[in-house]
């Protein structure tokens, strides 16, 4: 079945430094990949999604590139902000699946310190 | 910002009691998803609908969970006989189509005592 593996646990970094969260996946079919961000006591919100034409999606300074050869969709940002402190989830949906249910990774908590 | 409405925000039940939560998807979104997020923040897909029809669902072998999305009424997720292990955040999401972006509601936090 589908699975998503991402950087586990807590990532602590200093404001202004780069962020990289790893995400690799296993899927039977060609999946769509997503990054969701969840701030404390809030709903998950879509941060990025993969494109089929190899464009690199960007949002709020974050970007990610789908590499089918390595089954990866790592999340990066060149300069972390305090407001980036949140839970980050990598998720996939299979293109051949009816209904487009999301399979989430375990989540990575990011804490940005001044 | 998401306009998915979930009620109630908090639900406290005793073991064996029914627990029912509701979701109003964003206007124009015919596809609705239910996910369970446990205390370790792990997500579990439960079921999704397109209009009133079930698209996918987990194998609800326990048969304690039921869900529906009736026409012109909120969608609902009900647990017939709550257990302590059901304590979690239940998230509803909606989308314009099966492959479109999913917008999440704030969730219903169920606590089973």
Tab-separated table of C-alpha atoms in Angstrom:
chain	number	residue	atom	x	y	z
A	1	UNK	CA	0.000	0.000	0.000
A	2	UNK	CA	0.843	3.658	-0.032
A	3	UNK	CA	3.154	5.059	2.597
A	4	UNK	CA	4.916	8.307	3.369
A	5	UNK	CA	8.081	8.641	5.424
A	6	UNK	CA	9.213	12.032	6.636
A	7	UNK	CA	11.730	13.557	9.019
A	8	UNK	CA	10.567	12.433	12.406
A	9	UNK	CA	10.219	14.254	15.647
A	10	UNK	CA	11.197	17.796	16.367
A	11	UNK	CA	13.343	20.032	14.206
A	12	UNK	CA	14.642	23.032	16.072
A	13	UNK	CA	16.363	25.828	14.214
A	14	UNK	CA	17.261	29.460	14.500
A	15	UNK	CA	15.367	32.182	12.708
A	16	UNK	CA	16.971	33.051	9.402
A	17	UNK	CA	18.554	29.670	8.836
A	18	UNK	CA	17.440	27.289	6.086
A	19	UNK	CA	14.875	24.563	6.632
A	20	UNK	CA	14.716	21.190	4.931
A	21	UNK	CA	12.200	18.506	5.808
A	22	UNK	CA	12.574	15.149	4.136
A	23	UNK	CA	9.728	13.232	2.574
A	24	UNK	CA	9.922	9.955	0.680
A	25	UNK	CA	7.061	7.815	-0.439
A	26	UNK	CA	6.004	4.435	-1.711
A	27	UNK	CA	3.106	4.182	-4.106
A	28	UNK	CA	1.800	1.646	-6.579
A	29	UNK	CA	0.720	4.297	-9.057
A	30	UNK	CA	1.847	7.806	-9.923
A	31	UNK	CA	0.919	9.847	-6.884
A	32	UNK	CA	0.309	13.491	-6.239
A	33	UNK	CA	2.375	14.790	-3.311
A	34	UNK	CA	1.410	17.489	-0.849
A	35	UNK	CA	2.780	19.369	2.118
A	36	UNK	CA	0.295	20.462	4.757
A	37	UNK	CA	1.042	22.750	7.698
A	38	UNK	CA	-0.872	22.664	10.962
A	39	UNK	CA	-0.434	25.388	13.536
A	40	UNK	CA	-1.421	24.780	17.143
A	41	UNK	CA	-5.166	24.232	17.519
A	42	UNK	CA	-5.789	24.978	13.868
A	43	UNK	CA	-6.885	22.947	10.874
A	44	UNK	CA	-4.250	21.578	8.482
A	45	UNK	CA	-3.733	23.874	5.526
A	46	UNK	CA	-2.274	23.033	2.156
A	47	UNK	CA	1.188	24.499	1.746
A	48	UNK	CA	2.346	22.938	-1.521
A	49	UNK	CA	1.334	20.327	-4.035
A	50	UNK	CA	3.272	18.600	-6.764
A	51	UNK	CA	2.650	19.333	-10.405
A	52	UNK	CA	2.593	16.823	-13.190
A	53	UNK	CA	4.739	19.000	-15.441
A	54	UNK	CA	7.766	19.120	-13.122
A	55	UNK	CA	7.209	22.720	-12.097
A	56	UNK	CA	8.544	23.538	-8.685
A	57	UNK	CA	5.705	24.711	-6.467
A	58	UNK	CA	6.387	27.604	-4.116
A	59	UNK	CA	4.331	29.190	-1.372
A	60	UNK	CA	5.216	31.454	1.546
A	61	UNK	CA	8.890	30.993	0.719
A	62	UNK	CA	8.632	27.210	0.832
A	63	UNK	CA	9.335	25.056	-2.188
A	64	UNK	CA	9.498	21.367	-2.973
A	65	UNK	CA	10.424	19.333	-6.021
A	66	UNK	CA	8.969	15.962	-6.865
A	67	UNK	CA	11.731	13.538	-7.794
A	68	UNK	CA	10.164	10.383	-9.102
A	69	UNK	CA	13.529	8.655	-9.458
A	70	UNK	CA	14.128	8.874	-5.721
A	71	UNK	CA	10.447	8.974	-4.682
A	72	UNK	CA	10.999	12.159	-2.763
A	73	UNK	CA	9.268	15.490	-2.207
A	74	UNK	CA	11.481	17.345	0.270
A	75	UNK	CA	10.316	20.678	1.654
A	76	UNK	CA	12.764	23.580	1.745
A	77	UNK	CA	12.909	27.198	2.752
A	78	UNK	CA	15.979	29.368	2.567
A	79	UNK	CA	15.270	31.435	5.662
A	80	UNK	CA	13.035	30.281	8.509
A	81	UNK	CA	10.693	32.683	10.282
A	82	UNK	CA	9.303	32.453	13.783
A	83	UNK	CA	5.821	32.026	12.309
A	84	UNK	CA	6.975	28.832	10.570
A	85	UNK	CA	6.822	27.005	13.886
A	86	UNK	CA	4.172	24.343	13.278
A	87	UNK	CA	3.541	20.708	12.397
A	88	UNK	CA	4.345	19.788	8.813
A	89	UNK	CA	2.860	16.802	7.060
A	90	UNK	CA	3.832	15.232	3.783
A	91	UNK	CA	0.932	13.423	2.136
A	92	UNK	CA	0.141	11.614	-1.066
A	93	UNK	CA	-2.846	10.589	-3.085
A	94	UNK	CA	-2.731	7.978	-5.795
A	95	UNK	CA	-3.657	9.130	-9.274
A	96	UNK	CA	-5.378	5.838	-9.921
A	97	UNK	CA	-7.439	5.927	-6.755
A	98	UNK	CA	-11.089	6.806	-6.749
A	99	UNK	CA	-11.818	9.502	-4.246
A	100	UNK	CA	-8.323	10.939	-3.746
A	101	UNK	CA	-7.902	10.036	-0.092
A	102	UNK	CA	-4.733	11.401	1.456
A	103	UNK	CA	-2.118	9.202	3.082
A	104	UNK	CA	-0.162	11.286	5.583
A	105	UNK	CA	3.294	10.931	7.014
A	106	UNK	CA	3.795	11.020	10.744
A	107	UNK	CA	4.451	14.756	10.787
A	108	UNK	CA	7.474	16.860	11.674
A	109	UNK	CA	7.275	19.491	14.349
A	110	UNK	CA	9.316	22.576	13.521
A	111	UNK	CA	10.309	25.025	16.195
A	112	UNK	CA	11.980	28.240	15.074
A	113	UNK	CA	13.789	30.152	17.785
A	114	UNK	CA	14.934	33.771	17.703
B	1	UNK	CA	-9.196	30.442	4.573
B	2	UNK	CA	-11.232	27.254	4.760
B	3	UNK	CA	-14.968	27.587	5.178
B	4	UNK	CA	-15.618	24.023	6.242
B	5	UNK	CA	-17.788	24.108	9.339
B	6	UNK	CA	-17.609	21.389	11.943
B	7	UNK	CA	-19.798	21.039	14.998
B	8	UNK	CA	-19.403	20.616	17.832
B	9	UNK	CA	-15.800	21.675	18.353
B	10	UNK	CA	-15.573	19.585	21.499
B	11	UNK	CA	-17.480	16.438	22.417
B	12	UNK	CA	-17.205	14.495	25.652
B	13	UNK	CA	-18.811	11.089	25.964
B	14	UNK	CA	-18.758	8.160	28.313
B	15	UNK	CA	-17.760	4.741	27.118
B	16	UNK	CA	-20.598	3.067	25.316
B	17	UNK	CA	-22.335	6.315	24.437
B	18	UNK	CA	-23.106	7.522	20.937
B	19	UNK	CA	-20.996	10.328	19.558
B	20	UNK	CA	-22.174	12.300	16.559
B	21	UNK	CA	-20.400	15.099	14.773
B	22	UNK	CA	-21.347	17.151	11.766
B	23	UNK	CA	-19.657	18.836	8.848
B	24	UNK	CA	-20.844	21.429	6.370
B	25	UNK	CA	-18.503	21.467	3.389
B	26	UNK	CA	-17.538	24.606	1.547
B	27	UNK	CA	-20.182	25.805	-0.847
B	28	UNK	CA	-19.762	24.138	-4.199
B	29	UNK	CA	-17.644	21.279	-2.855
B	30	UNK	CA	-19.320	17.957	-3.597
B	31	UNK	CA	-16.551	15.788	-2.158
B	32	UNK	CA	-16.250	15.321	1.615
B	33	UNK	CA	-13.594	13.443	3.569
B	34	UNK	CA	-13.380	12.330	7.192
B	35	UNK	CA	-10.037	11.760	8.890
B	36	UNK	CA	-9.131	10.824	12.436
B	37	UNK	CA	-6.065	12.491	13.998
B	38	UNK	CA	-4.970	10.708	17.151
B	39	UNK	CA	-3.084	12.033	20.144
B	40	UNK	CA	0.213	11.291	18.375
B	41	UNK	CA	-0.992	13.526	15.509
B	42	UNK	CA	-1.228	10.559	13.146
B	43	UNK	CA	-3.899	10.795	10.451
B	44	UNK	CA	-6.206	7.985	9.503
B	45	UNK	CA	-8.579	8.233	6.557
B	46	UNK	CA	-12.066	7.038	7.427
B	47	UNK	CA	-14.442	7.657	4.535
B	48	UNK	CA	-15.231	10.038	1.694
B	49	UNK	CA	-18.294	10.944	-0.293
B	50	UNK	CA	-19.098	12.560	-3.578
B	51	UNK	CA	-22.485	14.111	-3.099
B	52	UNK	CA	-24.345	11.369	-1.256
B	53	UNK	CA	-22.330	8.423	-2.545
B	54	UNK	CA	-19.445	6.747	-0.722
B	55	UNK	CA	-16.241	6.793	-2.786
B	56	UNK	CA	-13.864	5.040	-0.427
B	57	UNK	CA	-13.927	3.885	3.162
B	58	UNK	CA	-11.756	1.931	5.502
B	59	UNK	CA	-12.774	-1.534	6.461
B	60	UNK	CA	-15.013	-0.620	9.356
B	61	UNK	CA	-14.999	-4.130	10.672
B	62	UNK	CA	-16.002	-2.930	14.080
B	63	UNK	CA	-19.130	-1.470	12.561
B	64	UNK	CA	-19.229	1.172	15.253
B	65	UNK	CA	-18.571	3.979	12.821
B	66	UNK	CA	-21.151	5.198	10.352
B	67	UNK	CA	-21.258	8.243	8.123
B	68	UNK	CA	-23.576	9.891	5.668
B	69	UNK	CA	-23.891	13.003	3.528
B	70	UNK	CA	-27.607	13.466	2.886
B	71	UNK	CA	-28.830	15.915	0.315
B	72	UNK	CA	-29.363	19.432	1.702
B	73	UNK	CA	-28.180	18.466	5.178
B	74	UNK	CA	-24.830	18.455	6.945
B	75	UNK	CA	-22.629	15.418	6.581
B	76	UNK	CA	-22.258	13.421	9.764
B	77	UNK	CA	-19.982	10.890	11.390
B	78	UNK	CA	-21.359	8.820	14.237
B	79	UNK	CA	-19.770	6.367	16.609
B	80	UNK	CA	-22.415	4.023	17.926
B	81	UNK	CA	-20.654	2.904	21.097
B	82	UNK	CA	-17.694	5.076	21.977
B	83	UNK	CA	-14.499	3.566	23.315
B	84	UNK	CA	-11.550	5.260	24.978
B	85	UNK	CA	-9.441	4.592	21.905
B	86	UNK	CA	-11.813	6.700	19.822
B	87	UNK	CA	-10.614	9.828	21.588
B	88	UNK	CA	-9.142	11.926	18.804
B	89	UNK	CA	-9.599	14.961	16.595
B	90	UNK	CA	-12.018	14.187	13.783
B	91	UNK	CA	-11.310	16.308	10.732
B	92	UNK	CA	-13.660	16.928	7.880
B	93	UNK	CA	-12.309	18.169	4.558
B	94	UNK	CA	-14.031	19.109	1.332
B	95	UNK	CA	-12.940	19.633	-2.246
B	96	UNK	CA	-14.334	20.650	-5.603
B	97	UNK	CA	-13.600	17.240	-7.042
B	98	UNK	CA	-11.848	14.000	-6.205
B	99	UNK	CA	-8.505	15.404	-7.373
B	100	UNK	CA	-8.815	18.960	-6.158
B	101	UNK	CA	-7.241	20.490	-3.084
B	102	UNK	CA	-8.802	19.410	0.194
B	103	UNK	CA	-9.797	22.137	2.623
B	104	UNK	CA	-9.978	21.095	6.248
B	105	UNK	CA	-12.363	22.212	8.938
B	106	UNK	CA	-11.219	22.934	12.497
B	107	UNK	CA	-12.196	19.466	13.666
B	108	UNK	CA	-14.283	17.969	16.441
B	109	UNK	CA	-12.208	16.893	19.408
B	110	UNK	CA	-13.805	13.807	20.931
B	111	UNK	CA	-12.898	12.738	24.425
B	112	UNK	CA	-14.237	9.411	25.631
B	113	UNK	CA	-14.017	9.097	29.381
